[in-house]
Short mmCIF file of N, CA and C in Angstrom, two decimals:
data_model
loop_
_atom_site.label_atom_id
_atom_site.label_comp_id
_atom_site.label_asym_id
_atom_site.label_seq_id
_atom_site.Cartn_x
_atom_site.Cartn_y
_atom_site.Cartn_z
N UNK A 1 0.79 -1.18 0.00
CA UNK A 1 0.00 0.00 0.00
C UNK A 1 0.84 1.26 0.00
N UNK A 2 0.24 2.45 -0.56
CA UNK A 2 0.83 3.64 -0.58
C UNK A 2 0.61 3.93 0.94
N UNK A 3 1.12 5.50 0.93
CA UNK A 3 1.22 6.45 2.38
C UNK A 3 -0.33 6.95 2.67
N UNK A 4 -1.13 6.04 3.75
CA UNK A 4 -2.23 6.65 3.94
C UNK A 4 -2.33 7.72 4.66
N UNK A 5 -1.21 8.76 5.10
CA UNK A 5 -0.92 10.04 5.99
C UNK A 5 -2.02 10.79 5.81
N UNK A 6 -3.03 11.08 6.55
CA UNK A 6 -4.45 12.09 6.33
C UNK A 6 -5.54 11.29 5.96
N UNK A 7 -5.77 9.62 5.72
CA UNK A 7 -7.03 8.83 5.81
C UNK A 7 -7.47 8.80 7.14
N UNK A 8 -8.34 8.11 7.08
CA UNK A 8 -9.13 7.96 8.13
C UNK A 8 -8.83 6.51 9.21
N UNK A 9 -8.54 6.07 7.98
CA UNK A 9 -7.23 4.59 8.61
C UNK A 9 -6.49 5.17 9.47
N UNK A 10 -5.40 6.46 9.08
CA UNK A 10 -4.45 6.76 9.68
C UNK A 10 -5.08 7.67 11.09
N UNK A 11 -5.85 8.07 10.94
CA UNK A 11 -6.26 9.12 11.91
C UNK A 11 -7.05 7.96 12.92
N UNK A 12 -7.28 6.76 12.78
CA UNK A 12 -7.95 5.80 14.10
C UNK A 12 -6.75 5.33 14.13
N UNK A 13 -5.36 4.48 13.70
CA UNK A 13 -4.34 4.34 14.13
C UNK A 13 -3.82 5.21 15.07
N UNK A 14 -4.02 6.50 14.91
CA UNK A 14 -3.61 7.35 15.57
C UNK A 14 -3.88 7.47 17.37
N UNK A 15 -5.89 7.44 16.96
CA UNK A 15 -6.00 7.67 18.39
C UNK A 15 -6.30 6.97 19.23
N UNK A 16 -6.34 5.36 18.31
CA UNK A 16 -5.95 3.44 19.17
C UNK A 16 -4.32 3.79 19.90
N UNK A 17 -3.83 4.51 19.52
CA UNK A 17 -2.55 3.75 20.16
C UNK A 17 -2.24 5.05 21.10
N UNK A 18 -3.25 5.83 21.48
CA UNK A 18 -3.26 7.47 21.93
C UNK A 18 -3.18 6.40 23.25
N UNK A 19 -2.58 7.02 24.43
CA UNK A 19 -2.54 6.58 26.03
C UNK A 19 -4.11 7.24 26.37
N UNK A 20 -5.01 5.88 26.81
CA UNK A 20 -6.26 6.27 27.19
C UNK A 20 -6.18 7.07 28.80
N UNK A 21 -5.27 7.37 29.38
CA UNK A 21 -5.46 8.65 30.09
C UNK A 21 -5.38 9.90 29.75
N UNK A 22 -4.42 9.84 28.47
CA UNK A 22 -5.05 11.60 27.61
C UNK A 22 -6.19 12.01 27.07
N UNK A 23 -6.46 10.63 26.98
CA UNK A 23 -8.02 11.29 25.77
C UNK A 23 -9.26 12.14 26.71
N UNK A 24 -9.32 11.65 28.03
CA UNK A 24 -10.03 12.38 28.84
C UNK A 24 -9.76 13.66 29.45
N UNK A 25 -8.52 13.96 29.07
CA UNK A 25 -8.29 15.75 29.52
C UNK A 25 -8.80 16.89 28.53
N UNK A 26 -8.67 17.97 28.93
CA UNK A 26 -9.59 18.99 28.16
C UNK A 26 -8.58 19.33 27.30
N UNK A 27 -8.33 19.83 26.15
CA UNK A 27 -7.71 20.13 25.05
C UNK A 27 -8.35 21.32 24.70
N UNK A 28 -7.86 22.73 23.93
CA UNK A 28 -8.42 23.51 23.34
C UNK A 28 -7.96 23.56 21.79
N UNK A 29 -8.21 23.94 20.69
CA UNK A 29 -7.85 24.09 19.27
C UNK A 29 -8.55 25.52 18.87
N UNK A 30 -7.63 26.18 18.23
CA UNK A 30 -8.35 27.69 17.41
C UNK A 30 -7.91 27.24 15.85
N UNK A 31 -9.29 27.92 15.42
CA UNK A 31 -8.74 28.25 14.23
C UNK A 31 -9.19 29.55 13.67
N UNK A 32 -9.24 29.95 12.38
CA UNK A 32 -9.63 31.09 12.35
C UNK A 32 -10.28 31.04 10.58
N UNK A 33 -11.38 31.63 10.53
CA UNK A 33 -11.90 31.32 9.73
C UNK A 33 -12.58 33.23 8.91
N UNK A 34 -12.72 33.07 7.57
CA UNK A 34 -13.41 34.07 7.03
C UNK A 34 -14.30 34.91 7.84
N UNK A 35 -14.37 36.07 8.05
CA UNK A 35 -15.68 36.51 8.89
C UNK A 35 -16.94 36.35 7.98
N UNK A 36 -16.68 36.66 7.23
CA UNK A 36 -18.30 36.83 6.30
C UNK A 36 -18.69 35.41 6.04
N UNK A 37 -17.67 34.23 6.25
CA UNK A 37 -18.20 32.32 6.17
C UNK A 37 -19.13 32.66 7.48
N UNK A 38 -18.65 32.95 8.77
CA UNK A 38 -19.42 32.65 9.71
C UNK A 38 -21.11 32.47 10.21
N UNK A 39 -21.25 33.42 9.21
CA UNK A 39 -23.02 33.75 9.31
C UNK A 39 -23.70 32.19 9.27
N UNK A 40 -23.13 31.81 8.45
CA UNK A 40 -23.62 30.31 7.50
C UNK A 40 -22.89 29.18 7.97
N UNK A 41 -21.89 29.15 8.90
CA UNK A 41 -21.44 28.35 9.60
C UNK A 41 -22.44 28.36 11.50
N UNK A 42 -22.22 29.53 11.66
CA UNK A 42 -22.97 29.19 12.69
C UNK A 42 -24.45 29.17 12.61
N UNK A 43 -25.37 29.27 11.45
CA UNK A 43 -26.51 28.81 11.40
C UNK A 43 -27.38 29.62 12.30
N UNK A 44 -28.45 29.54 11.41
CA UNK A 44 -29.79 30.64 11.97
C UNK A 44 -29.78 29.94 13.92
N UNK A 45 -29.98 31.02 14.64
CA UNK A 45 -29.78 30.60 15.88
C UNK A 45 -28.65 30.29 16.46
N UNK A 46 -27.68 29.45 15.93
CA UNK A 46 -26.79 28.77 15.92
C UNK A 46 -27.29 27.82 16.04
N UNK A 47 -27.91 26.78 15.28
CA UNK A 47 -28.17 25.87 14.97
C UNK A 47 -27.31 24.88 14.69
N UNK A 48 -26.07 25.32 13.94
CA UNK A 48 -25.26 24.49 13.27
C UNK A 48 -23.94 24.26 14.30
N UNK A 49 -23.65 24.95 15.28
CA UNK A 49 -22.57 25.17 16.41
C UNK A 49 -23.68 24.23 17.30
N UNK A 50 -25.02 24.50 17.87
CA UNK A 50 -25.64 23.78 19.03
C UNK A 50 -25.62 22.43 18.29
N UNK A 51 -25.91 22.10 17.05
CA UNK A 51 -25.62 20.46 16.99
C UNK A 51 -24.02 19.85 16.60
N UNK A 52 -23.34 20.59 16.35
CA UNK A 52 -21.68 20.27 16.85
C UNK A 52 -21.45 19.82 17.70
N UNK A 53 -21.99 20.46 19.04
CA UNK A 53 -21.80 20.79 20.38
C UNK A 53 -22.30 19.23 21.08
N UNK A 54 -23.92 19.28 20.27
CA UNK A 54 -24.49 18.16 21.34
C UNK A 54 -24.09 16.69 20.57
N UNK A 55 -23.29 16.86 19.16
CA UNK A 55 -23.11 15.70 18.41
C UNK A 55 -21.89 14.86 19.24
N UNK A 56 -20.33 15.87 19.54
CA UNK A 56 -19.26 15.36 19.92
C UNK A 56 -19.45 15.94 21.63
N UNK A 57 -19.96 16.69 22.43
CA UNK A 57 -19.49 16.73 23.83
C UNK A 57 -18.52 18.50 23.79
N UNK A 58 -17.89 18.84 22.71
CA UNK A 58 -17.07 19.64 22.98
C UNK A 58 -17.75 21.40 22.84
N UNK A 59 -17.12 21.89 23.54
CA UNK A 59 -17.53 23.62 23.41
C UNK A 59 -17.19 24.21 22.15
N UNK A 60 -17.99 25.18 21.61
CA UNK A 60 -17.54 26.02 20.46
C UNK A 60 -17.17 27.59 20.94
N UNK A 61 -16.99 28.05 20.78
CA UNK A 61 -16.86 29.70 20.41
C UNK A 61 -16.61 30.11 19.49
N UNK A 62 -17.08 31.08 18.45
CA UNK A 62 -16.96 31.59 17.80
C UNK A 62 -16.59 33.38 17.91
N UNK A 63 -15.85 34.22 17.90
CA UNK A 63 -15.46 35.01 18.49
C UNK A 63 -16.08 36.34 17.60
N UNK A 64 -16.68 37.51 18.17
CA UNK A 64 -17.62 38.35 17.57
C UNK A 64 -17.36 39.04 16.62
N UNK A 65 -17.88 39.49 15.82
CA UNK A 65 -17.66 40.27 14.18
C UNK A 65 -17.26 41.37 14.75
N UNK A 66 -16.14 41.95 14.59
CA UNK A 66 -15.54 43.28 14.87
C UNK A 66 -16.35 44.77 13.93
N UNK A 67 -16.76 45.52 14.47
CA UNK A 67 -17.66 47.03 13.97
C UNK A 67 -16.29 47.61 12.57
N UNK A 68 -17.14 47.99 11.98
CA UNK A 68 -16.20 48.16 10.48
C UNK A 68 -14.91 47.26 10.23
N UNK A 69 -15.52 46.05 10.34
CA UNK A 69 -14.23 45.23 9.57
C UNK A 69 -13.69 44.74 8.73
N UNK A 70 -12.46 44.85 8.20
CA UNK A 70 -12.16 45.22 6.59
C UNK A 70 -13.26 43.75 6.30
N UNK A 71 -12.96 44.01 4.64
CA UNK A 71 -13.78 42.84 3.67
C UNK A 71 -13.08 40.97 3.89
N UNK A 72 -11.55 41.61 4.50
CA UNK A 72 -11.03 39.87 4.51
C UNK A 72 -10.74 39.47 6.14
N UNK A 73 -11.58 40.21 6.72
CA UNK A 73 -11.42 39.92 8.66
C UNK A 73 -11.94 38.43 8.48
N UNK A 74 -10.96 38.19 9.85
CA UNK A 74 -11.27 36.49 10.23
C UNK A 74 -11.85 37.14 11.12
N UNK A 75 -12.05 35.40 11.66
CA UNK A 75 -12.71 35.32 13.35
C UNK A 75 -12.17 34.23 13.88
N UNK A 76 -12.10 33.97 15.17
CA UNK A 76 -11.59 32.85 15.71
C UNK A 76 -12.56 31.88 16.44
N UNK A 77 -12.81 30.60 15.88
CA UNK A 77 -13.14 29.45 16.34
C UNK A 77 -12.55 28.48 17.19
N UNK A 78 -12.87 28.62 19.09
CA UNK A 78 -12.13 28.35 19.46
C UNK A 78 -12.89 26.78 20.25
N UNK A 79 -12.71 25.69 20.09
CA UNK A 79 -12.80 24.48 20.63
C UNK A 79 -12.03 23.70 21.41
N UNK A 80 -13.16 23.60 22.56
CA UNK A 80 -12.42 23.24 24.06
C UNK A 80 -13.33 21.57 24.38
N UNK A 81 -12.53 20.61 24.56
CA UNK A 81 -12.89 19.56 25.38
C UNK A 81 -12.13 18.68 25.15
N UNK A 82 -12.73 16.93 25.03
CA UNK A 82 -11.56 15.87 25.16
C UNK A 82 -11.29 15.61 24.02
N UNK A 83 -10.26 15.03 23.96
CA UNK A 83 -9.16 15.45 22.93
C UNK A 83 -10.11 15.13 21.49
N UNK A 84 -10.91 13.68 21.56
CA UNK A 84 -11.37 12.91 20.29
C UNK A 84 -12.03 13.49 20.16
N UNK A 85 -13.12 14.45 21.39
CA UNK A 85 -14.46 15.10 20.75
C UNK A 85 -13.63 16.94 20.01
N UNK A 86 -12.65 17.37 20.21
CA UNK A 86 -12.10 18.38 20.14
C UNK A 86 -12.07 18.27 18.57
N UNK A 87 -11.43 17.04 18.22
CA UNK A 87 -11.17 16.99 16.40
C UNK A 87 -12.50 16.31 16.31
N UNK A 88 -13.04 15.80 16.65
CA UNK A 88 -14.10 15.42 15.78
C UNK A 88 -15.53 16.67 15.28
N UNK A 89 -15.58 17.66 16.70
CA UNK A 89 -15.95 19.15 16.50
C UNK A 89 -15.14 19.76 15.17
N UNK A 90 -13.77 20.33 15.11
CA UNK A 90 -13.13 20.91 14.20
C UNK A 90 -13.40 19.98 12.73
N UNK A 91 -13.64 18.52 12.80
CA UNK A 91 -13.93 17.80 11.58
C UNK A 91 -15.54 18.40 10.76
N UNK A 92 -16.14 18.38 12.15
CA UNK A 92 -17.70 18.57 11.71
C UNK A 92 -17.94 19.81 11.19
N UNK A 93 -17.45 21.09 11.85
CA UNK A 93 -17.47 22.28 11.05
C UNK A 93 -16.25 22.63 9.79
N UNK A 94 -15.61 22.15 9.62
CA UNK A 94 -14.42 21.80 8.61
C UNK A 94 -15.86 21.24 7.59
N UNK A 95 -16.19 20.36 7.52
CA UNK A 95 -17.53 19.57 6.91
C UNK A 95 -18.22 20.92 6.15
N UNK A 96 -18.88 21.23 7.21
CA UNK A 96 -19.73 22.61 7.18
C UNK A 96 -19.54 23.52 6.47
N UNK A 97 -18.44 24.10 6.84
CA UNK A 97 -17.73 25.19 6.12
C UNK A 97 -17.69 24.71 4.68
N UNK A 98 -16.74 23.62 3.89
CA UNK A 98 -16.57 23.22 2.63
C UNK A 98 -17.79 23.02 2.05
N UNK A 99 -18.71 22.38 2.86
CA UNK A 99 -19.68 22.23 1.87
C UNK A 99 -20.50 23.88 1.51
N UNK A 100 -21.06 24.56 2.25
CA UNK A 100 -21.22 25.78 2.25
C UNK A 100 -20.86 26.85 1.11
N UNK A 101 -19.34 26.82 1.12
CA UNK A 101 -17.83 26.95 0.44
C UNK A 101 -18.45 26.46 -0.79
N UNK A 102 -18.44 25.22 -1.17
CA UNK A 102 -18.74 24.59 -2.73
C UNK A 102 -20.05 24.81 -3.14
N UNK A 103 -21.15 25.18 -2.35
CA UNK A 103 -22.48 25.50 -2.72
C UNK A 103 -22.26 27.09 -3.62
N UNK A 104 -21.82 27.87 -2.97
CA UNK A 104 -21.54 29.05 -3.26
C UNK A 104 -20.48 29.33 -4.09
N UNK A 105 -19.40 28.39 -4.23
CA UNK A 105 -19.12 28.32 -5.42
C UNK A 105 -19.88 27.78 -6.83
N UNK A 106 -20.75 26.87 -6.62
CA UNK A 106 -21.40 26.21 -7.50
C UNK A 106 -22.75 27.47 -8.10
N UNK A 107 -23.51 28.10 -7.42
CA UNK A 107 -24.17 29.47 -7.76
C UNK A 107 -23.32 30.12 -8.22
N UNK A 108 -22.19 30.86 -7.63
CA UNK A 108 -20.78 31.73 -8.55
C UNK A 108 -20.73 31.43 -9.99
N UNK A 109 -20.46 30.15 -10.17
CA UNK A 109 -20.22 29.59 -11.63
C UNK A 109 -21.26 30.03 -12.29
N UNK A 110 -22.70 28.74 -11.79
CA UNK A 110 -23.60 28.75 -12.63
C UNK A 110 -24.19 30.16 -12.85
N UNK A 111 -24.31 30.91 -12.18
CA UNK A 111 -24.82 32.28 -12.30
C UNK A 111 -23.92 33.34 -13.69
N UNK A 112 -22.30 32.92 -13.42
CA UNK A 112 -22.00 33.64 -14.52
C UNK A 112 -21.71 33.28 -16.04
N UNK A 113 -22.56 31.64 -16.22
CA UNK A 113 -23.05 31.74 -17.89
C UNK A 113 -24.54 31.76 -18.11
N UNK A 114 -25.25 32.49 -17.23
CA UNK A 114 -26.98 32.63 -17.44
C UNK A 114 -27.11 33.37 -18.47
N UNK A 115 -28.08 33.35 -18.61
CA UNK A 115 -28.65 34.63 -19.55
C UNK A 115 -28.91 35.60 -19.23
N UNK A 116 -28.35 36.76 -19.16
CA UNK A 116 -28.09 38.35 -18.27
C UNK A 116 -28.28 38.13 -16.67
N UNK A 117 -28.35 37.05 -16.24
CA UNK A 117 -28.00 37.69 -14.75
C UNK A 117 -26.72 37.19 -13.85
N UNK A 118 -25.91 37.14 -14.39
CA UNK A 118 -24.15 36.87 -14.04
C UNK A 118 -24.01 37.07 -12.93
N UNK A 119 -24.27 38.42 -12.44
CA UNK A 119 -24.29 38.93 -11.30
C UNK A 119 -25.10 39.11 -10.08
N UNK A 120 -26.23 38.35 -10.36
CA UNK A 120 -27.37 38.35 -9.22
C UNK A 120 -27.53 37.36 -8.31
N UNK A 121 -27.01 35.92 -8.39
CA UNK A 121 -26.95 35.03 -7.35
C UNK A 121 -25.42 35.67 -6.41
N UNK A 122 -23.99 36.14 -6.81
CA UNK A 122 -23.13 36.61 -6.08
C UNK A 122 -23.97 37.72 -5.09
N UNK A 123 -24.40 38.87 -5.66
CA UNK A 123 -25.13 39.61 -4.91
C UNK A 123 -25.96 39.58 -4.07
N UNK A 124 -27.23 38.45 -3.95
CA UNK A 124 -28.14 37.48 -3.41
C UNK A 124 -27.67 36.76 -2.56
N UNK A 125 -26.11 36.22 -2.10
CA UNK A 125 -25.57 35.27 -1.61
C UNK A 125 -24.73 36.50 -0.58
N UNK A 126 -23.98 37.30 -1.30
CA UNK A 126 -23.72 38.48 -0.46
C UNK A 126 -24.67 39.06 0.94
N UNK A 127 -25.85 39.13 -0.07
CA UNK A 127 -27.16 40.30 1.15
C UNK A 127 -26.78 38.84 2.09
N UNK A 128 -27.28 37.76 1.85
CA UNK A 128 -27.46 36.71 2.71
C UNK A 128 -26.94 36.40 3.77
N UNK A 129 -25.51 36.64 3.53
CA UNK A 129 -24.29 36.62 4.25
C UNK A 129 -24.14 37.98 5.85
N UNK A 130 -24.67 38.91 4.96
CA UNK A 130 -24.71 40.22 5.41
C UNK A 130 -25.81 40.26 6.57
N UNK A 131 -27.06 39.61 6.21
CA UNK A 131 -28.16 39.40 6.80
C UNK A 131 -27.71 38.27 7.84
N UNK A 132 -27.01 37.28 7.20
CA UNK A 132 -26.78 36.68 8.71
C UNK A 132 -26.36 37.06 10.15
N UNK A 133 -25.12 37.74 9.47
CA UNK A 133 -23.89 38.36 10.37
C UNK A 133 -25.06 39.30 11.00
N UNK A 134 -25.88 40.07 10.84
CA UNK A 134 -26.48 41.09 11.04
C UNK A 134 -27.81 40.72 12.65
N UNK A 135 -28.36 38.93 12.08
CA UNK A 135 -28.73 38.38 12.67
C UNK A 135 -28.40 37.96 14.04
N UNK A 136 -27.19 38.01 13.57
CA UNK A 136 -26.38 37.09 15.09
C UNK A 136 -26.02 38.11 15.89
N UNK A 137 -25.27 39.41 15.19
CA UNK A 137 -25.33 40.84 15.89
C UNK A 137 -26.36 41.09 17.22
N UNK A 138 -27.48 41.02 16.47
CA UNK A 138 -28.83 41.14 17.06
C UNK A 138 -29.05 40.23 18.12
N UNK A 139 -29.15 38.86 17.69
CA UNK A 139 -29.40 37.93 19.14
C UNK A 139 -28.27 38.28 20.28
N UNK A 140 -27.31 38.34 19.79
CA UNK A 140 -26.05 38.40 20.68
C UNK A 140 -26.43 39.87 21.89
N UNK A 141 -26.52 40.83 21.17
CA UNK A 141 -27.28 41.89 21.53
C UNK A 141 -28.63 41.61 22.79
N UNK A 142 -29.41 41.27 22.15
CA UNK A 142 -30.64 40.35 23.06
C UNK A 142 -30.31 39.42 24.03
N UNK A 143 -29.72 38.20 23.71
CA UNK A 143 -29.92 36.92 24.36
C UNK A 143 -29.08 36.21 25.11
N UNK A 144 -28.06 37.54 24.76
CA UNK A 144 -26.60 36.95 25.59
C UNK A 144 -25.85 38.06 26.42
N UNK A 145 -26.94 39.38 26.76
CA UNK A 145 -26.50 40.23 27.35
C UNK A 145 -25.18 40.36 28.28
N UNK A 146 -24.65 40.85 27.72
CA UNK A 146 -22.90 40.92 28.50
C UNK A 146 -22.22 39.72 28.04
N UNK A 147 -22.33 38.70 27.57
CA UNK A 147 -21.53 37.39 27.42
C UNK A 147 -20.84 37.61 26.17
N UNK A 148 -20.68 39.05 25.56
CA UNK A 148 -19.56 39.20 24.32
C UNK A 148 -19.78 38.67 23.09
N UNK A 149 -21.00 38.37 22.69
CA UNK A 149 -21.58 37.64 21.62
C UNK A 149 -21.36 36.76 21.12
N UNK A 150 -20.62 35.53 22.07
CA UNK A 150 -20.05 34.72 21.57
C UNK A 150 -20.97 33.39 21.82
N UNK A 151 -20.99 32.33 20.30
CA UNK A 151 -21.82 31.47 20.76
C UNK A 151 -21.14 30.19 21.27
N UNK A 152 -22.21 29.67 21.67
CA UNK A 152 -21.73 28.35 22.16
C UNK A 152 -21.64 28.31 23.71
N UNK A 153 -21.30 29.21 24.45
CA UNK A 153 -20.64 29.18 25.61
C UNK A 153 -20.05 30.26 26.54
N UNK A 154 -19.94 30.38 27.01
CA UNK A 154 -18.61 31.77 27.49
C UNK A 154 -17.55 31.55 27.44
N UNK A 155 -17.03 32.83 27.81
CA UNK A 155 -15.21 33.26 27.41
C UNK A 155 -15.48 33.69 26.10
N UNK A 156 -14.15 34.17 26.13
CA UNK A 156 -13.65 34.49 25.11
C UNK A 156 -12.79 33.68 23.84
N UNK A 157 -12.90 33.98 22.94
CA UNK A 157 -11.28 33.33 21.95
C UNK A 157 -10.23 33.56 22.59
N UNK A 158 -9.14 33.05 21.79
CA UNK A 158 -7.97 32.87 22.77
C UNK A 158 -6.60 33.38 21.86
N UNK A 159 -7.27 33.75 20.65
CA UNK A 159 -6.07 34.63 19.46
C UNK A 159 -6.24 33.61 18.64
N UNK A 160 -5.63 33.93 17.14
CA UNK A 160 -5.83 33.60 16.24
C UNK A 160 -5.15 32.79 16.11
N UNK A 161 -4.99 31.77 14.92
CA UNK A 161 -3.51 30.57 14.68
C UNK A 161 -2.62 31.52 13.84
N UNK A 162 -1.39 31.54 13.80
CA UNK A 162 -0.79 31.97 13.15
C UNK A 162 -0.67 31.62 11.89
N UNK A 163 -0.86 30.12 11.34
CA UNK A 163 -0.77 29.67 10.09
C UNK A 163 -1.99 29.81 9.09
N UNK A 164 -1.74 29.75 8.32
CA UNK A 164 -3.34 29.68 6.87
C UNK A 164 -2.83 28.23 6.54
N UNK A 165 -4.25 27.93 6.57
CA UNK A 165 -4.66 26.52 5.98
C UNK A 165 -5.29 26.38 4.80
N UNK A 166 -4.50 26.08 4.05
CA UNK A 166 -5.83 26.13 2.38
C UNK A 166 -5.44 27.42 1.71
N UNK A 167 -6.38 27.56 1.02
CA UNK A 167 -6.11 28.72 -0.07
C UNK A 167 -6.43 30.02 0.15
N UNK A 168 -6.55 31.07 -0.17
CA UNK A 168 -6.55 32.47 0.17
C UNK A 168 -7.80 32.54 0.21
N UNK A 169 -8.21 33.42 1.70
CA UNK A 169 -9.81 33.35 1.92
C UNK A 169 -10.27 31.87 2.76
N UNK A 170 -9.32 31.30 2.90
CA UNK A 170 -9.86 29.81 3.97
C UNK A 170 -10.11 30.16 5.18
N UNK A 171 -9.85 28.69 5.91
CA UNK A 171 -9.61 29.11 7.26
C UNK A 171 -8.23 28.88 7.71
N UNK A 172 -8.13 29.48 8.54
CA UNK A 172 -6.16 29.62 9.68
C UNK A 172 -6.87 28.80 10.10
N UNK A 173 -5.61 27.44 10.85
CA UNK A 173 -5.66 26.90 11.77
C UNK A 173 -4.71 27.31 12.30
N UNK A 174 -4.28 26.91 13.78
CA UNK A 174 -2.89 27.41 14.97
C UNK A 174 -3.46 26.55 15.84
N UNK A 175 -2.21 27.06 16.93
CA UNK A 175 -2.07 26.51 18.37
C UNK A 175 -3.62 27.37 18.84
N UNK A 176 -3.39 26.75 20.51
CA UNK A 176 -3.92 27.23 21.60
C UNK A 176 -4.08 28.58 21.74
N UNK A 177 -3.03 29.42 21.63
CA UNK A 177 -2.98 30.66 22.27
C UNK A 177 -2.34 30.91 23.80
N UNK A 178 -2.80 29.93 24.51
CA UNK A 178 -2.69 29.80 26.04
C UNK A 178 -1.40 28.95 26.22
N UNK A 179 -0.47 28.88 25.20
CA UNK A 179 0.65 28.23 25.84
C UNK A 179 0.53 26.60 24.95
N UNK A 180 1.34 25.43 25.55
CA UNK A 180 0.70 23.81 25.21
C UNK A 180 1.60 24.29 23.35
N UNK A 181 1.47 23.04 23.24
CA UNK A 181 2.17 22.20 22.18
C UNK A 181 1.05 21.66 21.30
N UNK A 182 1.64 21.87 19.56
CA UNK A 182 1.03 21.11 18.73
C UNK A 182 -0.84 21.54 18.46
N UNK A 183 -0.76 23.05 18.50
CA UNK A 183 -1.85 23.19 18.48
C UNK A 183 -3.39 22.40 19.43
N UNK A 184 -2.89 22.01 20.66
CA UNK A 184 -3.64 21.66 21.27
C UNK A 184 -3.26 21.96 22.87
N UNK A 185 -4.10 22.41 23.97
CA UNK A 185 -3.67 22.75 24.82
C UNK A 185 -4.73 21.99 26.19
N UNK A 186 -3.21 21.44 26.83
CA UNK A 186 -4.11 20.79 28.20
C UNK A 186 -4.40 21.27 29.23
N UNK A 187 -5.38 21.26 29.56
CA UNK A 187 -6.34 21.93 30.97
C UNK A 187 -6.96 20.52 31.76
N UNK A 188 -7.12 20.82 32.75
CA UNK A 188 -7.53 19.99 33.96
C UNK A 188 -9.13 21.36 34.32
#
């Protein structure tokens, strides 16, 4: 066989032979993602973060849309719990995001060989985007009085990753922020 490095083979090799007293400590992971993806990642309500959340066990945060922020602002997605539910969270919105990502690419395309309206699903997908962010503004505002608009949980993010992952306009992944090794950080 070839190098399965990044299957799914390799990634349960991985966490079979993990010492089953780590897997139960708390771990954190950031990454950092598009601001204007977020609307549609975290889902009307947060819909799409509350079933992350209740799918693997682990916390989300998503860290708040900054007031006039340029057109290519990130945000930081910060995930806290045990180690397997920690990546299997970052897998599920990784999921999310791409598919999202390829929908909106797939309108992009098809929209610009229509017949005169090239430009009206980008624009349509834009308000949408705009309307989300605008949405969550609002609840955050309402429903989470003082808790910094962040969903999922309290606290805060914990800084951004320093690295870009993927192509221009993706998401950063990084460390912790808080110190810890290998982009993952242990808490008791």
């Amino acid at each position: 066989g070839g190098d399965d490095r990044g299957s799914v083979a390799w990634f349960n090799d991985l966490a079979v032979n993990m010492n089953p007293d780590y897997l139960g400590l708390n771990y954190c992971i950031n990454c950092s993602l598009p601001s204007a993806k977020c609307g549609a990642l975290i889902g009307r309500r947060g819909e799409h973060i509350t079933e992350v959340q209740h799918t693997t066990g682990a916390e989300i945060i998503i860290s708040k849309k900054e007031p006039n922020e340029p057109p290519d602002a990130h945000r930081t997605v910060t995930i806290t719990g045990p180690l397997l539910s920690v990546y299997g969270a970052h897998a599920l919105l990784m999921r999310h995001y791409n598919d999202e990502e390829a929908q909106f690419q797939a309108r992009v395309e098809g929209g610009a060989g229509g017949s005169g309206g090239g430009a009206a699903p980008v624009a349509v997908e834009d308000l949408q985007r705009k309307l989300a962010a605008l949405q969550e503004e609002l609840e955050a505002a309402r429903g989470h009085g003082g808790g910094g608009g962040h969903y999922g949980g309290k606290g805060g993010g914990r800084g951004p990753g320093p690295s870009r992952h993927g192509g221009g306009g993706g998401p950063r992944v990084g460390g912790g922020g808080d110190g810890g090794k290998g982009g993952a950080r242990n808490r008791r």
